[in-house]
Short mmCIF file of C-alpha atoms and ligand atoms in Angstrom, two decimals:
data_model
loop_
_atom_site.label_atom_id
_atom_site.label_comp_id
_atom_site.label_asym_id
_atom_site.label_seq_id
_atom_site.Cartn_x
_atom_site.Cartn_y
_atom_site.Cartn_z
CA UNK A 1 148.05 190.26 96.88
CA UNK A 2 145.65 188.25 95.19
CA UNK A 3 143.71 185.22 96.03
CA UNK A 4 142.73 182.45 93.98
CA UNK A 5 140.49 178.97 95.32
CA UNK A 6 141.26 175.67 94.15
CA UNK A 7 138.06 173.68 94.52
CA UNK A 8 139.56 170.07 95.26
CA UNK A 9 137.09 167.16 95.94
CA UNK A 10 138.47 166.60 99.55
CA UNK A 11 139.36 170.24 100.35
CA UNK A 12 140.19 173.91 98.92
CA UNK A 13 143.46 175.38 98.43
CA UNK A 14 144.03 179.11 98.54
CA UNK A 15 146.94 180.39 96.14
CA UNK A 16 148.08 183.94 97.68
CA UNK A 17 149.94 185.65 94.54
CA UNK A 18 151.92 188.09 95.75
CA UNK A 19 151.80 187.21 99.53
CA UNK A 20 155.04 187.36 101.27
CA UNK A 21 156.66 184.31 103.15
CA UNK A 22 157.17 186.88 106.10
CA UNK A 23 153.57 186.90 106.44
CA UNK A 24 153.33 182.92 106.61
CA UNK A 25 152.25 182.95 110.37
CA UNK A 26 148.98 184.41 109.32
CA UNK A 27 147.98 180.97 107.59
CA UNK A 28 149.75 178.46 109.77
CA UNK A 29 147.90 176.90 112.54
CA UNK A 30 149.18 177.55 116.14
CA UNK A 31 150.63 174.18 116.83
CA UNK A 32 153.95 172.71 115.82
CA UNK A 33 155.12 173.47 112.27
CA UNK A 34 157.72 171.24 110.42
CA UNK A 35 159.49 173.04 107.40
CA UNK A 36 160.73 170.64 104.39
CA UNK A 37 163.10 172.79 102.04
CA UNK A 38 166.09 172.05 99.86
CA UNK A 39 169.72 173.11 100.67
CA UNK A 40 169.61 176.14 97.84
CA UNK A 41 166.62 177.42 99.22
CA UNK A 42 167.50 177.20 102.94
CA UNK A 43 170.76 178.81 102.12
CA UNK A 44 169.17 181.94 100.70
CA UNK A 45 165.60 182.24 102.52
CA UNK A 46 166.53 180.65 106.06
CA UNK A 47 166.56 183.96 107.91
CA UNK A 48 163.05 184.78 106.71
CA UNK A 49 161.45 180.97 107.52
CA UNK A 50 158.86 181.05 110.07
CA UNK A 51 159.71 179.33 113.45
CA UNK A 52 159.87 175.69 113.36
CA UNK A 53 162.80 172.52 112.70
CA UNK A 54 163.62 172.29 109.29
CA UNK A 55 164.17 168.91 107.27
CA UNK A 56 166.21 169.37 104.26
CA UNK A 57 166.31 167.52 101.45
CA UNK A 58 168.99 167.49 98.17
CA UNK A 59 168.35 169.23 94.94
CA UNK A 60 167.49 167.67 91.46
CA UNK A 61 165.17 165.47 89.58
CA UNK A 62 167.29 162.38 90.79
CA UNK A 63 166.17 162.75 94.75
CA UNK A 64 162.54 162.78 93.96
CA UNK A 65 162.01 159.33 94.92
CA UNK A 66 160.73 157.04 97.96
CA UNK A 67 164.12 156.91 99.53
CA UNK A 68 163.92 160.56 100.38
CA UNK A 69 160.27 160.48 101.49
CA UNK A 70 161.69 157.43 103.86
CA UNK A 71 164.06 160.13 104.99
CA UNK A 72 161.30 162.57 105.64
CA UNK A 73 159.11 159.98 107.68
CA UNK A 74 162.22 159.28 109.73
CA UNK A 75 162.90 162.98 110.56
CA UNK A 76 159.29 163.53 111.36
CA UNK A 77 159.23 160.78 113.68
CA UNK A 78 162.44 162.05 115.31
CA UNK A 79 160.34 165.49 115.54
CA UNK A 80 157.49 163.60 117.00
CA UNK A 81 155.18 165.02 114.74
CA UNK A 82 151.53 163.79 115.58
CA UNK A 83 148.57 164.23 113.67
CA UNK A 84 148.28 167.94 115.02
CA UNK A 85 151.67 168.99 113.03
CA UNK A 86 151.23 171.11 109.90
CA UNK A 87 154.27 170.71 107.16
CA UNK A 88 155.23 173.52 105.56
CA UNK A 89 157.23 173.06 102.14
CA UNK A 90 159.34 175.85 100.82
CA UNK A 91 160.68 175.45 97.58
CA UNK A 92 160.42 174.60 94.16
CA UNK A 93 158.49 172.00 92.19
CA UNK A 94 160.94 169.08 93.50
CA UNK A 95 160.12 170.15 97.25
CA UNK A 96 156.55 170.82 96.81
CA UNK A 97 155.76 167.31 95.08
CA UNK A 98 157.80 165.32 97.46
CA UNK A 99 156.61 167.18 100.88
CA UNK A 100 153.01 167.13 99.39
CA UNK A 101 153.08 163.42 99.00
CA UNK A 102 155.21 162.86 102.57
CA UNK A 103 152.32 164.96 104.18
CA UNK A 104 149.73 163.08 102.51
CA UNK A 105 150.77 159.80 103.57
CA UNK A 106 152.71 160.43 107.06
CA UNK A 107 150.00 159.38 109.65
CA UNK A 108 147.37 158.54 106.85
CA UNK A 109 147.71 162.38 106.15
CA UNK A 110 148.56 165.50 107.96
CA UNK A 111 147.60 169.29 107.17
CA UNK A 112 150.21 171.04 104.72
CA UNK A 113 150.83 174.02 103.05
CA UNK A 114 153.28 175.41 100.46
CA UNK A 115 155.72 178.61 99.94
CA UNK A 116 156.69 178.07 96.40
CA UNK A 117 159.95 179.62 95.18
CA UNK A 118 160.59 179.11 91.37
CA UNK A 119 158.45 180.54 88.94
CA UNK A 120 157.33 177.20 87.67
CA UNK A 121 156.06 175.79 91.15
CA UNK A 122 154.22 179.30 91.39
CA UNK A 123 151.99 178.82 88.17
CA UNK A 124 151.98 175.13 87.89
CA UNK A 125 153.76 172.71 90.20
CA UNK A 126 152.44 173.97 93.43
CA UNK A 127 148.79 174.54 92.26
CA UNK A 128 146.33 171.61 91.56
CA UNK A 129 146.91 168.93 94.06
CA UNK A 130 149.08 166.50 92.35
CA UNK A 131 151.94 165.24 95.00
CA UNK A 132 154.43 162.64 94.26
CA UNK A 133 157.61 161.21 93.12
CA UNK A 134 159.33 159.42 90.60
CA UNK A 135 159.80 155.51 90.41
CA UNK A 136 161.23 152.62 88.16
CA UNK A 137 162.24 154.97 85.72
CA UNK A 138 158.73 156.74 85.15
CA UNK A 139 158.32 160.45 86.31
CA UNK A 140 155.79 161.19 88.97
CA UNK A 141 154.54 157.34 89.20
CA UNK A 142 153.59 156.82 92.53
CA UNK A 143 151.49 159.93 94.13
CA UNK A 144 148.05 161.39 95.20
CA UNK A 145 145.65 163.85 94.47
CA UNK A 146 145.21 166.17 97.93
CA UNK A 147 145.61 169.95 98.00
CA UNK A 148 147.51 172.11 100.09
CA UNK A 149 145.70 174.49 102.39
CA UNK A 150 147.50 177.48 100.93
CA UNK A 151 150.12 178.39 98.27
CA UNK A 152 152.11 181.34 99.08
CA UNK A 153 153.67 182.73 95.58
CA UNK A 154 155.99 185.29 96.80
CA UNK A 155 157.38 186.75 93.70
CA UNK A 156 160.49 188.03 95.83
CA UNK A 157 161.78 184.72 95.56
CA UNK A 158 162.03 184.90 91.98
CA UNK A 159 165.07 187.87 92.30
CA UNK A 160 167.52 184.82 93.13
CA UNK A 161 166.31 182.38 90.80
CA UNK A 162 168.60 181.55 87.62
CA UNK A 163 167.39 182.51 84.37
CA UNK A 164 167.33 179.28 83.02
CA UNK A 165 164.47 178.60 85.98
CA UNK A 166 162.70 181.73 84.99
CA UNK A 167 162.57 180.25 81.30
CA UNK A 168 161.15 176.69 82.73
CA UNK A 169 158.33 178.90 84.30
CA UNK A 170 157.47 181.15 81.35
CA UNK A 171 157.26 178.21 79.25
CA UNK A 172 154.31 176.99 81.33
CA UNK A 173 152.88 180.20 81.07
CA UNK A 174 152.84 180.35 77.41
CA UNK A 175 151.62 176.86 77.26
CA UNK A 176 148.41 177.94 79.50
CA UNK A 177 148.16 180.84 77.36
CA UNK A 178 148.13 178.67 74.21
CA UNK A 179 145.62 176.30 75.44
CA UNK A 180 143.11 178.60 77.16
CA UNK A 181 143.83 182.30 76.79
CA UNK A 182 144.57 184.20 73.32
CA UNK A 183 144.33 187.92 75.75
CA UNK A 184 147.28 186.36 77.76
CA UNK A 185 148.94 185.34 74.46
CA UNK A 186 148.46 188.68 73.07
CA UNK A 187 149.86 190.64 76.55
CA UNK A 188 152.76 188.15 76.14
CA UNK A 189 153.75 189.11 72.79
CA UNK A 190 153.96 192.48 73.90
CA UNK A 191 155.27 192.08 77.83
CA UNK A 192 157.83 189.43 77.00
CA UNK A 193 160.83 191.92 77.26
CA UNK A 194 159.50 192.93 80.66
CA UNK A 195 158.69 189.30 81.76
CA UNK A 196 162.58 188.86 81.04
CA UNK A 197 163.38 191.71 83.33
CA UNK A 198 161.00 190.38 85.86
CA UNK A 199 159.13 193.42 86.30
CA UNK A 200 157.07 192.88 89.03
CA UNK A 201 153.56 194.10 87.47
CA UNK A 202 154.21 192.47 84.86
CA UNK A 203 155.04 188.85 86.83
CA UNK A 204 152.39 189.33 88.92
CA UNK A 205 149.79 189.59 86.17
CA UNK A 206 151.46 186.49 84.58
CA UNK A 207 151.17 184.22 87.67
CA UNK A 208 147.74 185.36 88.42
CA UNK A 209 146.29 184.77 84.78
CA UNK A 210 148.06 181.06 84.79
CA UNK A 211 147.08 180.25 88.20
CA UNK A 212 143.49 181.34 87.02
CA UNK A 213 143.56 179.18 83.97
CA UNK A 214 144.65 176.00 85.77
CA UNK A 215 142.39 176.70 88.91
CA UNK A 216 139.30 176.76 86.31
CA UNK A 217 140.65 173.46 84.55
CA UNK A 218 141.36 171.81 88.04
CA UNK A 219 138.26 172.64 89.32
CA UNK A 220 136.22 171.22 86.46
CA UNK A 221 138.61 167.92 86.35
CA UNK A 222 140.98 167.28 89.38
CA UNK A 223 141.60 163.93 88.81
CA UNK A 224 142.43 164.36 85.12
CA UNK A 225 139.81 162.54 83.30
CA UNK A 226 139.61 165.08 80.46
CA UNK A 227 139.92 168.86 80.16
CA UNK A 228 143.13 168.62 82.79
CA UNK A 229 144.95 166.50 80.08
CA UNK A 230 144.93 169.90 78.04
CA UNK A 231 147.83 170.93 80.38
CA UNK A 232 150.27 168.62 78.76
CA UNK A 233 150.49 170.39 75.50
CA UNK A 234 154.04 170.34 74.54
CA UNK A 235 155.20 167.90 77.29
CA UNK A 236 154.65 164.37 75.08
CA UNK A 237 157.51 165.43 73.06
CA UNK A 238 159.17 167.61 75.82
CA UNK A 239 159.44 164.98 78.65
CA UNK A 240 160.68 162.40 75.85
CA UNK A 241 163.14 165.28 74.94
CA UNK A 242 164.02 166.39 78.62
CA UNK A 243 164.34 162.66 79.98
CA UNK A 244 166.87 161.59 77.23
CA UNK A 245 168.81 164.73 76.28
CA UNK A 246 169.31 166.52 79.72
CA UNK A 247 168.43 169.92 78.42
CA UNK A 248 166.06 172.10 80.62
CA UNK A 249 162.39 171.57 81.29
CA UNK A 250 161.41 175.18 79.59
CA UNK A 251 163.52 174.23 76.87
CA UNK A 252 162.08 170.77 76.14
CA UNK A 253 158.42 171.97 76.54
CA UNK A 254 159.44 174.74 73.93
CA UNK A 255 160.42 172.45 71.83
CA UNK A 256 157.87 169.82 72.16
CA UNK A 257 155.09 172.98 71.84
CA UNK A 258 156.72 173.58 68.67
CA UNK A 259 156.36 170.29 67.29
CA UNK A 260 152.72 169.87 68.39
CA UNK A 261 152.16 173.32 66.67
CA UNK A 262 154.01 171.77 63.30
CA UNK A 263 151.38 168.71 63.98
CA UNK A 264 148.41 170.89 64.34
CA UNK A 265 149.36 172.79 60.93
CA UNK A 266 149.80 169.53 59.41
CA UNK A 267 146.49 168.25 60.18
CA UNK A 268 144.95 171.43 59.11
CA UNK A 269 143.60 172.77 62.45
CA UNK A 270 146.06 175.76 63.24
CA UNK A 271 147.01 178.33 60.57
CA UNK A 272 150.18 178.73 59.63
CA UNK A 273 150.33 182.30 60.30
CA UNK A 274 149.65 181.78 64.14
CA UNK A 275 151.91 178.91 64.12
CA UNK A 276 154.62 181.47 63.08
CA UNK A 277 153.49 183.85 65.87
CA UNK A 278 153.73 181.11 68.46
CA UNK A 279 157.41 180.41 67.04
CA UNK A 280 158.28 184.10 67.14
CA UNK A 281 157.20 184.29 70.99
CA UNK A 282 159.26 181.21 71.98
CA UNK A 283 162.32 182.54 69.81
CA UNK A 284 162.12 186.04 71.54
CA UNK A 285 162.37 184.32 74.92
CA UNK A 286 165.23 182.79 74.04
CA UNK A 287 163.60 179.06 73.98
CA UNK A 288 165.62 176.93 71.45
CA UNK A 289 163.90 176.19 68.16
CA UNK A 290 165.12 172.53 67.93
CA UNK A 291 167.93 170.40 69.60
CA UNK A 292 170.25 167.40 68.53
CA UNK A 293 168.54 164.06 69.80
CA UNK A 294 168.90 160.70 69.90
CA UNK A 295 165.86 159.47 67.74
CA UNK A 296 165.93 155.76 69.24
CA UNK A 297 165.88 156.83 73.07
CA UNK A 298 163.19 159.67 72.42
CA UNK A 299 161.15 157.05 70.79
CA UNK A 300 161.67 154.54 73.63
CA UNK A 301 160.55 157.51 76.02
CA UNK A 302 157.55 158.29 73.99
CA UNK A 303 156.53 154.72 74.04
CA UNK A 304 156.73 154.86 78.23
CA UNK A 305 154.47 157.80 78.01
CA UNK A 306 151.78 157.47 80.66
CA UNK A 307 149.31 159.01 78.59
CA UNK A 308 149.87 156.07 76.24
CA UNK A 309 146.67 153.87 75.08
CA UNK A 310 147.72 150.85 73.36
CA UNK A 311 149.82 152.12 70.31
CA UNK A 312 147.86 155.37 70.52
CA UNK A 313 148.85 158.60 72.59
CA UNK A 314 146.53 161.08 74.10
CA UNK A 315 148.04 163.84 72.48
CA UNK A 316 147.18 167.99 72.78
CA UNK A 317 146.83 169.94 69.43
CA UNK A 318 145.90 173.47 68.97
CA UNK A 319 142.63 174.72 67.05
CA UNK A 320 143.59 178.31 67.66
CA UNK A 321 145.58 180.57 69.70
CA UNK A 322 143.80 179.69 73.27
CA UNK A 323 141.80 176.57 72.01
CA UNK A 324 143.60 173.00 72.50
CA UNK A 325 141.93 169.75 71.68
CA UNK A 326 143.07 166.39 72.34
CA UNK A 327 143.46 163.71 69.86
CA UNK A 328 144.50 160.09 69.93
CA UNK A 329 147.93 159.73 68.02
CA UNK A 330 149.73 156.75 66.76
CA UNK A 331 153.00 156.31 67.66
CA UNK A 332 153.89 155.68 64.04
CA UNK A 333 152.69 159.10 63.32
CA UNK A 334 154.56 160.48 66.21
CA UNK A 335 157.85 158.82 64.70
CA UNK A 336 157.05 160.35 61.41
CA UNK A 337 157.07 163.72 63.17
CA UNK A 338 160.38 163.11 64.79
CA UNK A 339 161.96 162.53 61.38
CA UNK A 340 160.79 165.64 60.19
N1 NAD B 401 152.70 168.70 90.94
C1 NAD B 401 152.49 169.14 89.63
O1 NAD B 401 151.69 169.28 89.25
C2 NAD B 401 153.44 169.64 88.99
C3 NAD B 401 153.57 170.44 88.02
C4 NAD B 401 154.58 170.90 87.20
C5 NAD B 401 155.97 170.36 87.57
N2 NAD B 401 156.08 169.38 88.55
C6 NAD B 401 157.02 168.95 89.35
O2 NAD B 401 158.25 170.14 89.68
C7 NAD B 401 159.26 169.68 89.50
C8 NAD B 401 160.33 170.98 88.85
O3 NAD B 401 160.21 172.13 89.61
P1 NAD B 401 161.27 173.21 89.65
O4 NAD B 401 161.08 173.79 88.10
O5 NAD B 401 160.58 174.39 90.56
O6 NAD B 401 162.57 172.70 90.02
P2 NAD B 401 163.30 172.48 91.46
O7 NAD B 401 161.99 172.31 92.51
O8 NAD B 401 164.54 171.69 91.02
O9 NAD B 401 163.82 174.11 91.43
C9 NAD B 401 164.75 174.48 90.58
C10 NAD B 401 166.11 175.08 90.96
O10 NAD B 401 165.95 176.27 91.68
C11 NAD B 401 166.64 176.25 93.27
N3 NAD B 401 166.01 176.98 93.72
C12 NAD B 401 164.34 177.19 94.19
N4 NAD B 401 163.94 178.17 94.71
C13 NAD B 401 165.01 179.22 94.45
C14 NAD B 401 165.17 180.55 94.64
N5 NAD B 401 164.03 181.40 94.84
N6 NAD B 401 166.20 181.23 94.35
C15 NAD B 401 167.49 180.56 93.97
N7 NAD B 401 167.34 179.32 93.84
C16 NAD B 401 166.10 178.57 93.95
C17 NAD B 401 166.06 174.99 93.88
O11 NAD B 401 167.20 174.35 94.42
C18 NAD B 401 166.63 174.06 92.53
O12 NAD B 401 168.05 174.07 92.39
C19 NAD B 401 159.50 168.44 88.58
O13 NAD B 401 159.98 167.38 89.36
C20 NAD B 401 158.35 168.54 87.83
O14 NAD B 401 157.83 167.08 87.81
C21 NAD B 401 155.05 169.20 89.36
#
């Protein structure tokens, strides 16, 4: 088991890579523990949950809203949860985001921790203290920055995860390598077949390296004033495609990263040869190169981007593999990119 510490402005968070959910009692306080999970995760893993009442939420992005949070508040009231109650979220990014927000706001905040059960949650969603829900058609519009006391990344969970969900996590791992770590990218180029087979040693290294990258960024810029924005690489087009076409997050971010690479080449920042290596890795992992999309709908989604300032968007480009930079790019330029 490997431990990485996130130093939040208000509190720290221990990310426990390779720890088992069965050992959760080592990290839980003695008092009342309420577990929040989703229907799928409960079905698979209920026998290894620590003791405590369980509140369930549904699945899919549509339930990540204030109505679900309201139901959780009601459940907590019903269980007479008080300020000494500890909330343990066991699930993917949706469970962690919703439960983290609920815990941070119920009674002005109670203690909480996560057991992240998807690869995406282990390398991204559960790490860094952003918790929130969607509102008014905008993703993660209402939320807080607050760190879970611990995150258990039990790699055994990944064995039951559908391949599509594994690819969602791998897309975020590639993103992290591209913005910060050339060595990790080179490792991925060699180790991708084993990563796809979920070879434990390879997956543990990938989770560890990716969490280390995010921890270094968050420790510098928890509130996303600058450096943390680099983590949005591939996500401007990615989110717009995901919200308008129904493709998976990994597929959308894969295409978004390809588009951001093309723009980087076009601006003379990234060599075509390096962009080719990136294309090849995405292809080898089975992430599609392009998808038919509704140009108008994607444009509307781009204009709703939270990273927008007037008619420009904070866009992340690559100078090299492992080196990202932020540039303000006009919507018009992105529109031209879409047409290509
Ligand atoms: N807070 C952040 O910093 C941050 C960062 C990235 C993403 N996110 C959010 O994370 C969410 C996506 O998270 P996700 O990809 O984990 O999706 P998810 O939580 O929807 O989980 C994916 C699916 O896998 C199922 N599942 C979970 N664990 C399983 C397991 N071990 N075995 C079998 N099935 C399992 C779930 O029930 C669900 O159906 C999005 O809402 C996104 O906005 C948040």
